CSV table of C-alpha atoms and ligand atoms in Angstrom, one decimal:
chain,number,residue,atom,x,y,z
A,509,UNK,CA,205.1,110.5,111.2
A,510,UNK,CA,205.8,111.5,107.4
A,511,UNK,CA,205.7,114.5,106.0
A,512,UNK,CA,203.9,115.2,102.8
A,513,UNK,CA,206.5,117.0,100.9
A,514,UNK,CA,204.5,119.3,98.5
A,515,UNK,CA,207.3,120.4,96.9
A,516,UNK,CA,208.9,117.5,95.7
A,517,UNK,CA,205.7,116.3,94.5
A,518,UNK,CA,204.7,119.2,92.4
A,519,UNK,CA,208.5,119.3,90.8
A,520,UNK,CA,207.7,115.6,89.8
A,521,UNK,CA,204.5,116.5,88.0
A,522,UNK,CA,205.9,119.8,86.5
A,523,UNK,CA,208.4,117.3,85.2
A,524,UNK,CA,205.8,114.9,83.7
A,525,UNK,CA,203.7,118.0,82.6
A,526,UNK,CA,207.2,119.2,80.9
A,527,UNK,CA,207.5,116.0,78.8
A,528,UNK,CA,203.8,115.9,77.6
A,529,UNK,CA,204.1,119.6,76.4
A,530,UNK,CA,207.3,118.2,74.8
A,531,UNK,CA,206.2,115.6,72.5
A,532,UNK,CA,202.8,118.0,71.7
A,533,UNK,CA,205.3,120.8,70.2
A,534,UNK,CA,206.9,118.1,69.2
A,535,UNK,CA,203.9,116.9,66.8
A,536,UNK,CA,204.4,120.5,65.7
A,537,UNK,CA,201.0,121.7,68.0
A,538,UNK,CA,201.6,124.9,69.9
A,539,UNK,CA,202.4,124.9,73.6
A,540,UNK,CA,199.6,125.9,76.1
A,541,UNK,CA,199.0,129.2,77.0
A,542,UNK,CA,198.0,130.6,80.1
A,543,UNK,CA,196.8,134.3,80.7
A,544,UNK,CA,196.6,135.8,84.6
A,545,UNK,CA,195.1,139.0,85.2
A,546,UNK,CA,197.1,141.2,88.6
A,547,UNK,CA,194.8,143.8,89.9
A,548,UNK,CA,196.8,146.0,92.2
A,549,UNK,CA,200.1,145.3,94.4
A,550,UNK,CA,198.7,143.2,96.8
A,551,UNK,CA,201.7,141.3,98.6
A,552,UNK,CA,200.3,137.7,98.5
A,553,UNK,CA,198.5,137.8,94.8
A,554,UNK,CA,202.2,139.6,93.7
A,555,UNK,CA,204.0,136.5,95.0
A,556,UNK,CA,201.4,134.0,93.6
A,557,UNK,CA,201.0,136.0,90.4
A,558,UNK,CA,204.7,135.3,90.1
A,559,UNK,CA,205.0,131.8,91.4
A,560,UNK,CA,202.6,131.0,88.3
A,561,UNK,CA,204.3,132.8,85.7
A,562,UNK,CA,207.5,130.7,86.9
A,563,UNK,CA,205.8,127.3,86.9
A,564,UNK,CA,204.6,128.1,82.9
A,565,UNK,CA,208.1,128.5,82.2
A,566,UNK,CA,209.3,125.0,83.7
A,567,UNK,CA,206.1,123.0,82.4
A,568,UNK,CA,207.1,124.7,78.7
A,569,UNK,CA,203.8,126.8,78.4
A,570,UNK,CA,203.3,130.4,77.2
A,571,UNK,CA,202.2,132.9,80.3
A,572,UNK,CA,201.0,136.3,79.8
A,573,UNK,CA,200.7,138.2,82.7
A,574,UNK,CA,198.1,141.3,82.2
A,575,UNK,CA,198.7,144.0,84.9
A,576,UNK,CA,196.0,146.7,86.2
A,577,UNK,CA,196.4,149.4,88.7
A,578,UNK,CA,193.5,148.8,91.3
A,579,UNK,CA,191.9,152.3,90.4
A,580,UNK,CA,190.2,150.1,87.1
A,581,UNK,CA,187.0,150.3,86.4
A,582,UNK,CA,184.7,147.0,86.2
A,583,UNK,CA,183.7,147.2,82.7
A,584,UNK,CA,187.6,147.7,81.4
A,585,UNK,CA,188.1,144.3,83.3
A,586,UNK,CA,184.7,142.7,82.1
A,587,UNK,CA,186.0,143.9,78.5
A,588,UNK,CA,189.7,142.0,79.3
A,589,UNK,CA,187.5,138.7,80.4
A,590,UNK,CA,186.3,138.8,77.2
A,591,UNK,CA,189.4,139.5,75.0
A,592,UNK,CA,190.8,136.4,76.4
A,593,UNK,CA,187.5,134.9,76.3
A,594,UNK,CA,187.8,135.0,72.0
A,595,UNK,CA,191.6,135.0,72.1
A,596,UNK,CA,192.0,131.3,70.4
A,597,UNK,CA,195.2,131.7,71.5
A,598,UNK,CA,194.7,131.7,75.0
A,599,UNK,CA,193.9,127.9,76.1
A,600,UNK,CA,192.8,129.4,80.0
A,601,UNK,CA,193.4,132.3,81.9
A,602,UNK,CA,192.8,133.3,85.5
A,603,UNK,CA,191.8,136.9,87.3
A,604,UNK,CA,194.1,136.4,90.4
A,605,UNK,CA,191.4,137.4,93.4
A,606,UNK,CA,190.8,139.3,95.7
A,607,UNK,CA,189.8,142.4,93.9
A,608,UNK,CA,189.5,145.9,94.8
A,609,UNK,CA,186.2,146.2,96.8
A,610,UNK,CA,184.5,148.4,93.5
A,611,UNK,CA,185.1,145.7,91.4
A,612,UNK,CA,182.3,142.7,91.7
A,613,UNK,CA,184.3,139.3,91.9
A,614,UNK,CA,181.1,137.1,91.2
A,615,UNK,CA,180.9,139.3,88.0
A,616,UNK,CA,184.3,139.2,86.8
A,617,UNK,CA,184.3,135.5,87.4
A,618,UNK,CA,180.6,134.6,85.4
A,619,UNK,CA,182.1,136.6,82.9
A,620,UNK,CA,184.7,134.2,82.7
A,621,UNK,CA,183.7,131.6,79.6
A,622,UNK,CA,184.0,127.8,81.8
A,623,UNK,CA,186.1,126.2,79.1
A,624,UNK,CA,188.8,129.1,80.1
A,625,UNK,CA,188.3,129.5,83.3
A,626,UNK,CA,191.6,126.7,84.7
A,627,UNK,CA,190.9,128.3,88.3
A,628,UNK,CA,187.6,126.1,88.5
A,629,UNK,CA,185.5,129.0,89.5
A,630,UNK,CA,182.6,129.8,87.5
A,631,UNK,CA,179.3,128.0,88.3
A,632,UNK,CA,179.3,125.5,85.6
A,633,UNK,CA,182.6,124.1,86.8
A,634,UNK,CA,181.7,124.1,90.3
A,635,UNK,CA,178.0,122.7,89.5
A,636,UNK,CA,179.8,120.1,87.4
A,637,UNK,CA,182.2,119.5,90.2
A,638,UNK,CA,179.7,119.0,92.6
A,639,UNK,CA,177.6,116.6,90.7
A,640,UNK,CA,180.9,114.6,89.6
A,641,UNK,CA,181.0,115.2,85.7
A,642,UNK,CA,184.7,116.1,84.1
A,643,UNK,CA,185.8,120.2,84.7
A,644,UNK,CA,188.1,122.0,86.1
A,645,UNK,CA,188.7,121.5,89.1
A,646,UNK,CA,189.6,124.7,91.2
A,647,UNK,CA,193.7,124.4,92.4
A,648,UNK,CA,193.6,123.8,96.1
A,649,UNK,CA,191.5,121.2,96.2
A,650,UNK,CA,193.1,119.3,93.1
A,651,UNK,CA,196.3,119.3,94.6
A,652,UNK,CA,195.1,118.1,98.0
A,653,UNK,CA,193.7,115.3,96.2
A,654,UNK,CA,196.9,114.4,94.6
A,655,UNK,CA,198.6,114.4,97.5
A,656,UNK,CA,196.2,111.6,99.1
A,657,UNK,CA,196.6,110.0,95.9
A,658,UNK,CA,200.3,109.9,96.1
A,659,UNK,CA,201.4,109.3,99.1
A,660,UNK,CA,198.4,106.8,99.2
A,661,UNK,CA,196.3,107.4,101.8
A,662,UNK,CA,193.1,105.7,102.6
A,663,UNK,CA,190.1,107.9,102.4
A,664,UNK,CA,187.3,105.5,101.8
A,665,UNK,CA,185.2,105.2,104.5
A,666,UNK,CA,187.6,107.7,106.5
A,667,UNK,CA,186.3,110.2,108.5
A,668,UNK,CA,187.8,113.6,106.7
A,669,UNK,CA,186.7,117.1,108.8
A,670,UNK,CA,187.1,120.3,106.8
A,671,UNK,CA,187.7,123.2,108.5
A,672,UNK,CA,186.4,126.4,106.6
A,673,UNK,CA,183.8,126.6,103.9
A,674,UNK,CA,185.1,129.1,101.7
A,675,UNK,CA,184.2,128.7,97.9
A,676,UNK,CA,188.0,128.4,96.7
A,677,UNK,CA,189.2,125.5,99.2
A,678,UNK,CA,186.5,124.2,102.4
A,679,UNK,CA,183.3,123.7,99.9
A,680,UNK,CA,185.4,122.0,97.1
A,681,UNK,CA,187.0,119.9,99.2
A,682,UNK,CA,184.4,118.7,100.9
A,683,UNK,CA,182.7,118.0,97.5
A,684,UNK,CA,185.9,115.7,96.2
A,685,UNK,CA,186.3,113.9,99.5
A,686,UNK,CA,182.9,112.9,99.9
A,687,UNK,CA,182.5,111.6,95.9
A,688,UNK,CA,182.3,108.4,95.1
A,689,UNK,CA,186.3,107.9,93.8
A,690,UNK,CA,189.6,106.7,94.7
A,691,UNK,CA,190.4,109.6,96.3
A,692,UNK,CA,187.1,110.4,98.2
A,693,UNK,CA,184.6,107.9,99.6
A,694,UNK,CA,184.9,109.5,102.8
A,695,UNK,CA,182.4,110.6,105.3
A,696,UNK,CA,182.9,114.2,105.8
A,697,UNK,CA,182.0,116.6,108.2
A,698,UNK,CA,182.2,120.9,107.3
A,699,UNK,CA,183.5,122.8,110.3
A,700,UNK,CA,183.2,127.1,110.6
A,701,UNK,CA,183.0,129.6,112.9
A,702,UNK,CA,179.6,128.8,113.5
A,703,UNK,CA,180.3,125.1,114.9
A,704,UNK,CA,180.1,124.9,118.2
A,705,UNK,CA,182.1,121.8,119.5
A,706,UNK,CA,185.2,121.9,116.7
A,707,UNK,CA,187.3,119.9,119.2
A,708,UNK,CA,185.2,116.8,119.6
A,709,UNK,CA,184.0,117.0,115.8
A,710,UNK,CA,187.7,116.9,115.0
A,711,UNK,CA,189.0,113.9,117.5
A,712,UNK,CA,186.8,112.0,115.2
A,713,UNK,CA,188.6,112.7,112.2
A,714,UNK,CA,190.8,110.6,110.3
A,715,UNK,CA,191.8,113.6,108.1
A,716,UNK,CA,191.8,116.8,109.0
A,717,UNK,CA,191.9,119.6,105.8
A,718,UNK,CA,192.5,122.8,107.6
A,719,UNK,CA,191.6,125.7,105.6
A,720,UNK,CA,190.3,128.5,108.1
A,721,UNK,CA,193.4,130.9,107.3
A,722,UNK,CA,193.5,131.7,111.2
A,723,UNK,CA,197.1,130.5,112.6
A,724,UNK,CA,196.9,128.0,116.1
A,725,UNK,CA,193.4,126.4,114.4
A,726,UNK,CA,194.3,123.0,115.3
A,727,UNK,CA,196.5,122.1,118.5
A,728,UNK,CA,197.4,118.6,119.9
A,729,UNK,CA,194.4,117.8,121.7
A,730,UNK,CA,191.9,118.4,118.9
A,731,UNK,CA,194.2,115.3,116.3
A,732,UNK,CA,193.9,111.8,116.9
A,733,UNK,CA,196.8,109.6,116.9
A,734,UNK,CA,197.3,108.6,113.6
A,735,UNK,CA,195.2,111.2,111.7
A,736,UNK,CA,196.5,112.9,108.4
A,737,UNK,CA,196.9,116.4,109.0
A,738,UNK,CA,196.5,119.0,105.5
A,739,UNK,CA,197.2,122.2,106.6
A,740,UNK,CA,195.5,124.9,104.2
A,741,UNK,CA,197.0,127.6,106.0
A,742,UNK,CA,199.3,130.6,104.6
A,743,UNK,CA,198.9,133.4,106.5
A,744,UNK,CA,201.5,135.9,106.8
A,745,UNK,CA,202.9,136.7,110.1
A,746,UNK,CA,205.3,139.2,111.0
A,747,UNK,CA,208.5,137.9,111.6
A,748,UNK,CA,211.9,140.7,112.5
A,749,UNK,CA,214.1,137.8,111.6
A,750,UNK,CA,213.3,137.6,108.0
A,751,UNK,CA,214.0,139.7,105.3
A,752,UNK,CA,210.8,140.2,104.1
A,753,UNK,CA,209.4,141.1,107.4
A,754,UNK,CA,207.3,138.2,107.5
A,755,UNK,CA,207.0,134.4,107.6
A,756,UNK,CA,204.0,132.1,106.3
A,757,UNK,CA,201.6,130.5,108.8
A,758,UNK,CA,199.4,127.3,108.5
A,759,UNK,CA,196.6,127.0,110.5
A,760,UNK,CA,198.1,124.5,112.3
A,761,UNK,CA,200.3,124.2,115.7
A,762,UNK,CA,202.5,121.9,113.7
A,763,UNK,CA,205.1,121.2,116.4
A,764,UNK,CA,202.3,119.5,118.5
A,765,UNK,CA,200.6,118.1,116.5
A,766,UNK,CA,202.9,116.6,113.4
A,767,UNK,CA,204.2,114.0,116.5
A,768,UNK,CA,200.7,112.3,116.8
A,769,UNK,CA,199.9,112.5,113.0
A,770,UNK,CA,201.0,109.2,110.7
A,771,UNK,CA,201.0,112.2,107.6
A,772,UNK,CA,201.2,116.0,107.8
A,773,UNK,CA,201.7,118.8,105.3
A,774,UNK,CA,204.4,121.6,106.3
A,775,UNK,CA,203.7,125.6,105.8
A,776,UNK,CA,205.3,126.0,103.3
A,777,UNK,CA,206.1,123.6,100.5
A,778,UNK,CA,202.8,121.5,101.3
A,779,UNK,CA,199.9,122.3,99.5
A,780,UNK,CA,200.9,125.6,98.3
A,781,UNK,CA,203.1,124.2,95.7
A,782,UNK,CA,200.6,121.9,94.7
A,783,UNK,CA,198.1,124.3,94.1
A,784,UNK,CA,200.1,125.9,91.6
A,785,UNK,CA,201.0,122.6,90.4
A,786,UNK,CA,197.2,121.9,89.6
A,787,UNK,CA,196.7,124.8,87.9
A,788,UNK,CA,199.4,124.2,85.1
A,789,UNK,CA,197.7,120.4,85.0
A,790,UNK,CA,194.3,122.6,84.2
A,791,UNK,CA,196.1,124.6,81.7
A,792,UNK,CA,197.2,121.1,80.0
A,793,UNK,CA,193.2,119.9,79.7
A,794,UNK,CA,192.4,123.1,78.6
A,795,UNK,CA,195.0,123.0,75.9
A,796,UNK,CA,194.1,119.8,74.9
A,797,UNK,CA,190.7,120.2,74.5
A,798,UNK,CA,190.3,117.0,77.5
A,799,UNK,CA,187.5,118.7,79.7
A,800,UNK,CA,185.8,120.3,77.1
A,801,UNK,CA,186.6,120.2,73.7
A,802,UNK,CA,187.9,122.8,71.4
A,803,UNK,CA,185.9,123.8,68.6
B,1867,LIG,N1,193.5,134.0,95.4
B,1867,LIG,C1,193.8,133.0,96.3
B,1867,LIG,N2,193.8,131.8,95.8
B,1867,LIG,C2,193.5,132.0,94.5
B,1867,LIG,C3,193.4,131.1,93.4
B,1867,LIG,O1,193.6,129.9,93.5
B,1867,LIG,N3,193.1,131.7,92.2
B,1867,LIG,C4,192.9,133.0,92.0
B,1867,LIG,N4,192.6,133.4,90.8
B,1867,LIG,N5,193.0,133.8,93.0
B,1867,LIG,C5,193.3,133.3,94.2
């Protein structure tokens, strides 16, 4: 069994990131600039929010982090969307989700102009995604894909199961792993709640990408030996022996299951690293005008 240290991976590519942003200031162009918008004091987006911030600083980029209390009204965040949107400043930005339940994330994100948006979330990068032409691609999925890619796993012709189909991480995925590319090629099946034999569907699977966000998802008997396990998971649990109260939780019963897998992903410092990772490789296209060009 190895495990697929996210971590290490993303603080190789924040490295490479660091050296391309290095020789552009270096050619006397300005670094890249990423914006995030924090709604509220919600634990998780807090952390994230922060974890983001901190990667800018080690790829060499310029963050601005734009706080709101989560009594803000929709059109006051509508009118920030489009500040950034004409900011030429601003190479991409991102509205850290969820929102407050007044505030219409569908709306926030369309508002979002697609050459900005580096989270890969409004329709024209997804409807681009989907149909294989160059956009951002949203984190999650991105850095799952460079993990394949790294530590070389075969997926063409493999058979991947997703579990989830949530817009940020199942449908994506699904979409990447089934295109025709090194990574993808693979045949893939979407699991939800609504799928009634899970367990045999996933005994198929070559790869398993586990994003429900319930804890004890998978167990032994569901992974073939020899699959690839990518555990999407990061629920937090609450844990008396930590000092935050709580510890994160894949989806996964990893102490089972990692001794039947040839790869597997911890929880953390698997795919959550890489996720952030992905983003800053988004805020690099955006600055250099490689998706879509700058006018
Ligand atoms: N909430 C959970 N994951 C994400 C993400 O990748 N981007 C944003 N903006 N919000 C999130």
């Amino acid at each position: 069994m190895q495990l697929i240290d996210g971590k290490a991976t993303a603080a190789e590519i924040k490295k490479e990131i660091r050296a391309k942003v290095d020789a552009m200031v270096a050619e006397g162009k300005r670094a890249p600039h990423l914006a995030a918008i924090l709604v509220g004091h919600d634990g998780g987006s807090e952390t994230y929010v922060a974890s983001k911030v901190k990667a800018c600083e080690e790829c060499g980029f310029r963050s601005t982090l734009i706080r709101f209390e989560d009594d803000i009204d929709e059109q006051t965040l509508l009118d920030t969307v489009d500040r950034l949107n004409r900011d030429p400043e601003v190479d991409g930005f991102i509205v850290q989700l969820p929102l407050p339940a007044h505030i219409s994330e569908q709306k926030v994100i369309e508002a979002i102009d697609f050459r900005k948006d580096v989270d890969g979330f409004h329709p024209v990068n997804v409807g681009r995604l989907s149909i294989g032409l160059p956009c951002f691609q949203s984190a999650t999925p991105k850095g799952i894909m460079t993990l394949l890619e790294r530590y070389g796993i075969d997926t063409k012709g493999a058979d991947c199961v997703v579990l989830g189909r949530s817009n940020i991480v199942g449908k994506p995925v699904a979409t990447l792993m089934m295109q025709k590319a090194v990574p993808g090629d693979a045949t893939v099946t979407v699991c939800h709640r609504g799928t009634r034999n899970i367990k045999e569907v996933c005994r198929r699977a070559d790869i398993i990408i586990a994003a429900m966000g319930r804890p004890g998802s998978v167990t032994a008997d569901m992974v073939k030996e020899g699959a690839t396990v990518i555990d999407v998971g990061t629920t937090r649990v609450p844990d008396a022996t930590r000092k935050s109260g709580f510890r994160l939780s894949g989806d996964v019963e990893f102490a089972e299951v990692s001794p039947k897998c040839s790869h597997i992903t911890p929880v953390p410092g698997g795919v959550g690293p890489m996720t952030i990772v992905s983003l800053m490789q988004n805020t690099l296209l955006a600055a250099s005008g490689e998706v879509y060009p700058k006018d």
